Structure formats: structure tokens, C-alpha cells
């Protein structure tokens, strides 16, 4: 039951981040092993979403599952890309692991929340984007000690990158006859 304990600690840690409370780092395992655990939980959640989305039509084949996992991994890819880009733009050596581990858990929650909202209706999904942006803003402020402007820029850039890449992939796949 270590999985449930890890998820519970991540939820408590995120509550502390949102409230601006100190000591939130102790709720996450900020190491390579902690990052691997967060990524495994993210992959498991993505696989569950694929299974739930395909219940009425049947589970796709191996390539279909792999392609779906890559598309569903876009929140984490956007997070890593903007995190490293922002750090390089600022010309700082601040370690990204303290932001990356909780960030992957936030992207896992985003994936689940967005999936639930997508079942309600298209425009409601924007609430998931706004929530993800707010969580990323709080993460940048707490984990990286970035200024308000940089944290807002980081959060907006991550969400815009996530949405733009998804829309580009959607347009590309619909252009193929």
C-alpha cells in the first residue's frame, strides 16, 4: 500500500504548496527515485484514462496505446520543457528536481481533472487549464523562489505549450486523409 501512502503525501504536499506553508518538501521524495515513482503513477493514470476512454469501442492495439500514452504525456513534456527553458533564460543554476517531482503529481491531477471535465463538455476543459496554471504558479513560487512575474510567465508558457502542441497534433491527424 505504498502507492496510497505516496499519493496521500503528494496531496498533503500540494495542499501545503497552495497554502504557502513551509515544510511541503518533506511530503515528497525529492530524488531520482521520487521522480521515477511520480512518473510511474502518471503513466498508470494515463493508461487508466486510455482504458476508460476506449470502453465503448475496445482497447486499442499496442501501437495505439503507445501513441495515446505519448499524447497523454504532453503535460509532463511541457512542464519539463518550460522548466528547463525558464531556468536557462534566467541563467540560474537552481535545481529543478524540487519542482519537477511535485510538478509531475500536479500534471497527474491535471490529467484526471481534464479527463473528467472533457466528459462534461468541451469549453469546461478550460477550467483544468486554469487550475494547472495556478498550481504551476504556486510551484514556481514555492519550489524555485521565482518572482511573481517569472512564476506567472512560467505557468502561462507551460499551459500555452501544452494546449498548442495538442491542437497542432489534432490538426495534423485530421489533415491526413
PDB file of C-alpha atoms in Angstrom:
ATOM      1  CA  UNK A   1       0.000   0.000   0.000  1.00  0.00           C
ATOM      2  CA  UNK A   2       2.968   2.288  -0.504  1.00  0.00           C
ATOM      3  CA  UNK A   3       1.222   3.694  -3.576  1.00  0.00           C
ATOM      4  CA  UNK A   4      -1.665   5.058  -1.490  1.00  0.00           C
ATOM      5  CA  UNK A   5       0.753   6.474   1.051  1.00  0.00           C
ATOM      6  CA  UNK A   6       2.740   8.188  -1.699  1.00  0.00           C
ATOM      7  CA  UNK A   7      -0.400   9.653  -3.252  1.00  0.00           C
ATOM      8  CA  UNK A   8      -1.677  10.808   0.136  1.00  0.00           C
ATOM      9  CA  UNK A   9       1.626  12.522   0.898  1.00  0.00           C
ATOM     10  CA  UNK A  10       1.580  14.193  -2.527  1.00  0.00           C
ATOM     11  CA  UNK A  11      -1.924  15.515  -1.881  1.00  0.00           C
ATOM     12  CA  UNK A  12      -0.897  16.854   1.525  1.00  0.00           C
ATOM     13  CA  UNK A  13       2.237  18.355  -0.003  1.00  0.00           C
ATOM     14  CA  UNK A  14       0.210  20.091  -2.678  1.00  0.00           C
ATOM     15  CA  UNK A  15      -2.204  21.453  -0.099  1.00  0.00           C
ATOM     16  CA  UNK A  16       0.799  22.919   1.696  1.00  0.00           C
ATOM     17  CA  UNK A  17       2.173  24.409  -1.543  1.00  0.00           C
ATOM     18  CA  UNK A  18      -1.145  26.039  -2.426  1.00  0.00           C
ATOM     19  CA  UNK A  19      -1.460  27.477   1.088  1.00  0.00           C
ATOM     20  CA  UNK A  20       2.162  28.640   1.090  1.00  0.00           C
ATOM     21  CA  UNK A  21       3.078  26.578   4.148  1.00  0.00           C
ATOM     22  CA  UNK A  22       6.675  25.652   4.878  1.00  0.00           C
ATOM     23  CA  UNK A  23       7.680  22.012   5.176  1.00  0.00           C
ATOM     24  CA  UNK A  24       5.974  20.884   1.989  1.00  0.00           C
ATOM     25  CA  UNK A  25       9.209  19.318   0.701  1.00  0.00           C
ATOM     26  CA  UNK A  26       9.036  16.635   3.384  1.00  0.00           C
ATOM     27  CA  UNK A  27       5.837  15.309   1.765  1.00  0.00           C
ATOM     28  CA  UNK A  28       7.650  14.487  -1.490  1.00  0.00           C
ATOM     29  CA  UNK A  29      10.636  12.253  -2.128  1.00  0.00           C
ATOM     30  CA  UNK A  30      12.825  14.785  -3.909  1.00  0.00           C
ATOM     31  CA  UNK A  31      15.245  12.402  -5.595  1.00  0.00           C
ATOM     32  CA  UNK A  32      15.617  10.379  -8.765  1.00  0.00           C
ATOM     33  CA  UNK A  33      13.634   7.580  -7.115  1.00  0.00           C
ATOM     34  CA  UNK A  34      10.876  10.018  -6.168  1.00  0.00           C
ATOM     35  CA  UNK A  35      10.751  11.316  -9.734  1.00  0.00           C
ATOM     36  CA  UNK A  36      10.578   7.752 -11.066  1.00  0.00           C
ATOM     37  CA  UNK A  37       7.708   6.994  -8.672  1.00  0.00           C
ATOM     38  CA  UNK A  38       5.829  10.107  -9.778  1.00  0.00           C
ATOM     39  CA  UNK A  39       6.335   9.210 -13.444  1.00  0.00           C
ATOM     40  CA  UNK A  40       5.130   5.644 -12.867  1.00  0.00           C
ATOM     41  CA  UNK A  41       1.987   6.948 -11.169  1.00  0.00           C
ATOM     42  CA  UNK A  42       1.490   9.369 -14.070  1.00  0.00           C
ATOM     43  CA  UNK A  43       1.896   6.549 -16.630  1.00  0.00           C
ATOM     44  CA  UNK A  44      -0.533   4.363 -14.695  1.00  0.00           C
ATOM     45  CA  UNK A  45      -3.113   7.165 -14.622  1.00  0.00           C
ATOM     46  CA  UNK A  46      -2.638   7.764 -18.351  1.00  0.00           C
ATOM     47  CA  UNK A  47      -3.114   4.063 -19.059  1.00  0.00           C
ATOM     48  CA  UNK A  48      -6.310   4.070 -16.964  1.00  0.00           C
ATOM     49  CA  UNK A  49      -7.586   7.032 -18.960  1.00  0.00           C
ATOM     50  CA  UNK A  50      -6.931   5.176 -22.206  1.00  0.00           C
ATOM     51  CA  UNK A  51      -8.795   2.139 -20.869  1.00  0.00           C
ATOM     52  CA  UNK A  52     -11.743   4.239 -19.675  1.00  0.00           C
ATOM     53  CA  UNK A  53     -11.937   6.230 -22.909  1.00  0.00           C
ATOM     54  CA  UNK A  54     -11.956   3.073 -25.012  1.00  0.00           C
ATOM     55  CA  UNK A  55     -14.520   1.109 -23.016  1.00  0.00           C
ATOM     56  CA  UNK A  56     -17.233   1.528 -25.617  1.00  0.00           C
ATOM     57  CA  UNK A  57     -15.047   0.825 -28.662  1.00  0.00           C
ATOM     58  CA  UNK A  58     -12.492  -1.622 -27.309  1.00  0.00           C
ATOM     59  CA  UNK A  59      -8.920  -1.260 -26.175  1.00  0.00           C
ATOM     60  CA  UNK A  60      -6.564  -0.158 -28.956  1.00  0.00           C
ATOM     61  CA  UNK A  61      -3.630  -2.292 -30.022  1.00  0.00           C
ATOM     62  CA  UNK A  62      -0.096  -1.878 -28.763  1.00  0.00           C
ATOM     63  CA  UNK A  63       0.771   0.963 -31.143  1.00  0.00           C
ATOM     64  CA  UNK A  64      -2.492   2.734 -30.339  1.00  0.00           C
ATOM     65  CA  UNK A  65      -1.824   2.523 -26.608  1.00  0.00           C
ATOM     66  CA  UNK A  66       1.751   3.748 -27.084  1.00  0.00           C
ATOM     67  CA  UNK A  67       0.637   6.663 -29.271  1.00  0.00           C
ATOM     68  CA  UNK A  68      -2.049   7.575 -26.731  1.00  0.00           C
ATOM     69  CA  UNK A  69       0.479   7.443 -23.891  1.00  0.00           C
ATOM     70  CA  UNK A  70       2.762   9.823 -25.790  1.00  0.00           C
ATOM     71  CA  UNK A  71      -0.094  12.272 -26.329  1.00  0.00           C
ATOM     72  CA  UNK A  72      -1.182  11.999 -22.701  1.00  0.00           C
ATOM     73  CA  UNK A  73       2.439  12.585 -21.617  1.00  0.00           C
ATOM     74  CA  UNK A  74       2.344  16.087 -23.127  1.00  0.00           C
ATOM     75  CA  UNK A  75       1.650  17.772 -19.762  1.00  0.00           C
ATOM     76  CA  UNK A  76       4.876  16.357 -18.331  1.00  0.00           C
ATOM     77  CA  UNK A  77       6.800  17.143 -21.523  1.00  0.00           C
ATOM     78  CA  UNK A  78       5.509  20.728 -21.441  1.00  0.00           C
ATOM     79  CA  UNK A  79       6.431  21.012 -17.760  1.00  0.00           C
ATOM     80  CA  UNK A  80       9.999  19.800 -18.297  1.00  0.00           C
ATOM     81  CA  UNK A  81      10.468  21.934 -21.415  1.00  0.00           C
ATOM     82  CA  UNK A  82       9.292  25.182 -19.840  1.00  0.00           C
ATOM     83  CA  UNK A  83      11.017  24.462 -16.543  1.00  0.00           C
ATOM     84  CA  UNK A  84      14.391  23.993 -18.207  1.00  0.00           C
ATOM     85  CA  UNK A  85      13.810  26.842 -20.678  1.00  0.00           C
ATOM     86  CA  UNK A  86      12.856  29.286 -17.947  1.00  0.00           C
ATOM     87  CA  UNK A  87      15.838  28.258 -15.836  1.00  0.00           C
ATOM     88  CA  UNK A  88      18.168  28.718 -18.811  1.00  0.00           C
ATOM     89  CA  UNK A  89      16.576  32.058 -19.698  1.00  0.00           C
ATOM     90  CA  UNK A  90      17.154  33.273 -16.136  1.00  0.00           C
ATOM     91  CA  UNK A  91      20.736  31.979 -16.283  1.00  0.00           C
ATOM     92  CA  UNK A  92      20.438  30.346 -12.882  1.00  0.00           C
ATOM     93  CA  UNK A  93      21.646  27.025 -11.538  1.00  0.00           C
ATOM     94  CA  UNK A  94      18.638  26.381  -9.323  1.00  0.00           C
ATOM     95  CA  UNK A  95      17.956  22.623  -9.170  1.00  0.00           C
ATOM     96  CA  UNK A  96      14.749  21.636 -10.946  1.00  0.00           C
ATOM     97  CA  UNK A  97      14.133  18.354  -9.117  1.00  0.00           C
ATOM     98  CA  UNK A  98      12.332  20.067  -6.182  1.00  0.00           C
ATOM     99  CA  UNK A  99       9.873  21.478  -8.716  1.00  0.00           C
ATOM    100  CA  UNK A 100       9.782  18.507 -11.072  1.00  0.00           C
ATOM    101  CA  UNK A 101       8.656  15.857  -8.576  1.00  0.00           C
ATOM    102  CA  UNK A 102       5.621  17.792  -7.285  1.00  0.00           C
ATOM    103  CA  UNK A 103       5.048  19.081 -10.828  1.00  0.00           C
ATOM    104  CA  UNK A 104       4.569  15.552 -12.156  1.00  0.00           C
ATOM    105  CA  UNK A 105       1.982  14.913  -9.438  1.00  0.00           C
ATOM    106  CA  UNK A 106       0.232  18.148 -10.440  1.00  0.00           C
ATOM    107  CA  UNK A 107       0.214  17.033 -14.065  1.00  0.00           C
ATOM    108  CA  UNK A 108      -1.250  13.694 -12.958  1.00  0.00           C
ATOM    109  CA  UNK A 109      -4.074  15.523 -11.211  1.00  0.00           C
ATOM    110  CA  UNK A 110      -4.464  17.746 -14.270  1.00  0.00           C
ATOM    111  CA  UNK A 111      -4.773  14.684 -16.495  1.00  0.00           C
ATOM    112  CA  UNK A 112      -7.517  13.198 -14.313  1.00  0.00           C
ATOM    113  CA  UNK A 113      -9.342  16.506 -13.848  1.00  0.00           C
ATOM    114  CA  UNK A 114      -9.197  17.327 -17.557  1.00  0.00           C
ATOM    115  CA  UNK A 115     -10.485  13.863 -18.430  1.00  0.00           C
ATOM    116  CA  UNK A 116     -13.458  14.271 -16.103  1.00  0.00           C
ATOM    117  CA  UNK A 117     -14.244  17.731 -17.428  1.00  0.00           C
ATOM    118  CA  UNK A 118     -13.977  16.533 -21.035  1.00  0.00           C
ATOM    119  CA  UNK A 119     -16.846  14.156 -20.312  1.00  0.00           C
ATOM    120  CA  UNK A 120     -18.987  17.143 -19.284  1.00  0.00           C
ATOM    121  CA  UNK A 121     -18.271  19.313 -22.320  1.00  0.00           C
ATOM    122  CA  UNK A 122     -15.558  20.918 -24.405  1.00  0.00           C
ATOM    123  CA  UNK A 123     -15.348  24.508 -23.099  1.00  0.00           C
ATOM    124  CA  UNK A 124     -15.411  23.346 -19.467  1.00  0.00           C
ATOM    125  CA  UNK A 125     -11.948  21.812 -20.040  1.00  0.00           C
ATOM    126  CA  UNK A 126     -10.538  25.326 -19.805  1.00  0.00           C
ATOM    127  CA  UNK A 127     -11.104  25.091 -16.050  1.00  0.00           C
ATOM    128  CA  UNK A 128      -8.489  22.328 -15.943  1.00  0.00           C
ATOM    129  CA  UNK A 129      -6.071  24.573 -17.827  1.00  0.00           C
ATOM    130  CA  UNK A 130      -6.658  27.417 -15.373  1.00  0.00           C
ATOM    131  CA  UNK A 131      -6.211  25.085 -12.401  1.00  0.00           C
ATOM    132  CA  UNK A 132      -2.982  23.703 -13.855  1.00  0.00           C
ATOM    133  CA  UNK A 133      -1.710  27.228 -14.437  1.00  0.00           C
ATOM    134  CA  UNK A 134      -2.431  28.193 -10.842  1.00  0.00           C
ATOM    135  CA  UNK A 135      -0.720  25.070  -9.482  1.00  0.00           C
ATOM    136  CA  UNK A 136       2.321  25.722 -11.652  1.00  0.00           C
ATOM    137  CA  UNK A 137       2.440  29.336 -10.468  1.00  0.00           C
ATOM    138  CA  UNK A 138       2.374  28.247  -6.817  1.00  0.00           C
ATOM    139  CA  UNK A 139       5.007  25.596  -7.528  1.00  0.00           C
ATOM    140  CA  UNK A 140       7.368  28.116  -9.129  1.00  0.00           C
ATOM    141  CA  UNK A 141       6.940  30.479  -6.197  1.00  0.00           C
ATOM    142  CA  UNK A 142       7.457  27.839  -3.506  1.00  0.00           C
ATOM    143  CA  UNK A 143       9.960  25.389  -5.017  1.00  0.00           C
ATOM    144  CA  UNK A 144      12.095  27.696  -7.119  1.00  0.00           C
ATOM    145  CA  UNK A 145      11.578  31.009  -5.310  1.00  0.00           C
ATOM    146  CA  UNK A 146      10.944  32.768  -8.603  1.00  0.00           C
ATOM    147  CA  UNK A 147       9.426  36.243  -8.625  1.00  0.00           C
ATOM    148  CA  UNK A 148       5.721  36.678  -9.280  1.00  0.00           C
ATOM    149  CA  UNK A 149       6.321  37.775 -12.878  1.00  0.00           C
ATOM    150  CA  UNK A 150       8.609  34.869 -13.697  1.00  0.00           C
ATOM    151  CA  UNK A 151       6.256  32.397 -11.999  1.00  0.00           C
ATOM    152  CA  UNK A 152       3.278  33.734 -13.962  1.00  0.00           C
ATOM    153  CA  UNK A 153       5.271  33.576 -17.186  1.00  0.00           C
ATOM    154  CA  UNK A 154       6.359  30.021 -16.447  1.00  0.00           C
ATOM    155  CA  UNK A 155       2.801  28.891 -15.665  1.00  0.00           C
ATOM    156  CA  UNK A 156       1.271  30.591 -18.702  1.00  0.00           C
ATOM    157  CA  UNK A 157       4.004  29.320 -21.020  1.00  0.00           C
ATOM    158  CA  UNK A 158       3.562  25.759 -19.779  1.00  0.00           C
ATOM    159  CA  UNK A 159      -0.207  25.788 -20.287  1.00  0.00           C
ATOM    160  CA  UNK A 160       0.076  27.500 -23.682  1.00  0.00           C
ATOM    161  CA  UNK A 161       2.693  24.984 -24.800  1.00  0.00           C
ATOM    162  CA  UNK A 162       0.522  22.115 -23.631  1.00  0.00           C
ATOM    163  CA  UNK A 163      -2.581  23.401 -25.409  1.00  0.00           C
ATOM    164  CA  UNK A 164      -0.734  24.469 -28.575  1.00  0.00           C
ATOM    165  CA  UNK A 165       1.006  21.126 -29.028  1.00  0.00           C
ATOM    166  CA  UNK A 166      -2.245  19.238 -28.533  1.00  0.00           C
ATOM    167  CA  UNK A 167      -4.047  21.451 -31.048  1.00  0.00           C
ATOM    168  CA  UNK A 168      -1.192  21.053 -33.529  1.00  0.00           C
ATOM    169  CA  UNK A 169      -1.313  17.271 -33.178  1.00  0.00           C
ATOM    170  CA  UNK A 170      -5.088  17.341 -33.598  1.00  0.00           C
ATOM    171  CA  UNK A 171      -4.805  19.417 -36.770  1.00  0.00           C
ATOM    172  CA  UNK A 172      -2.067  17.172 -38.160  1.00  0.00           C
ATOM    173  CA  UNK A 173      -4.004  13.989 -37.551  1.00  0.00           C
ATOM    174  CA  UNK A 174      -7.166  15.422 -39.127  1.00  0.00           C
ATOM    175  CA  UNK A 175      -5.232  16.606 -42.187  1.00  0.00           C
ATOM    176  CA  UNK A 176      -4.249  13.019 -43.024  1.00  0.00           C
ATOM    177  CA  UNK A 177      -6.826  11.502 -45.389  1.00  0.00           C
TER     178      UNK A 177
END
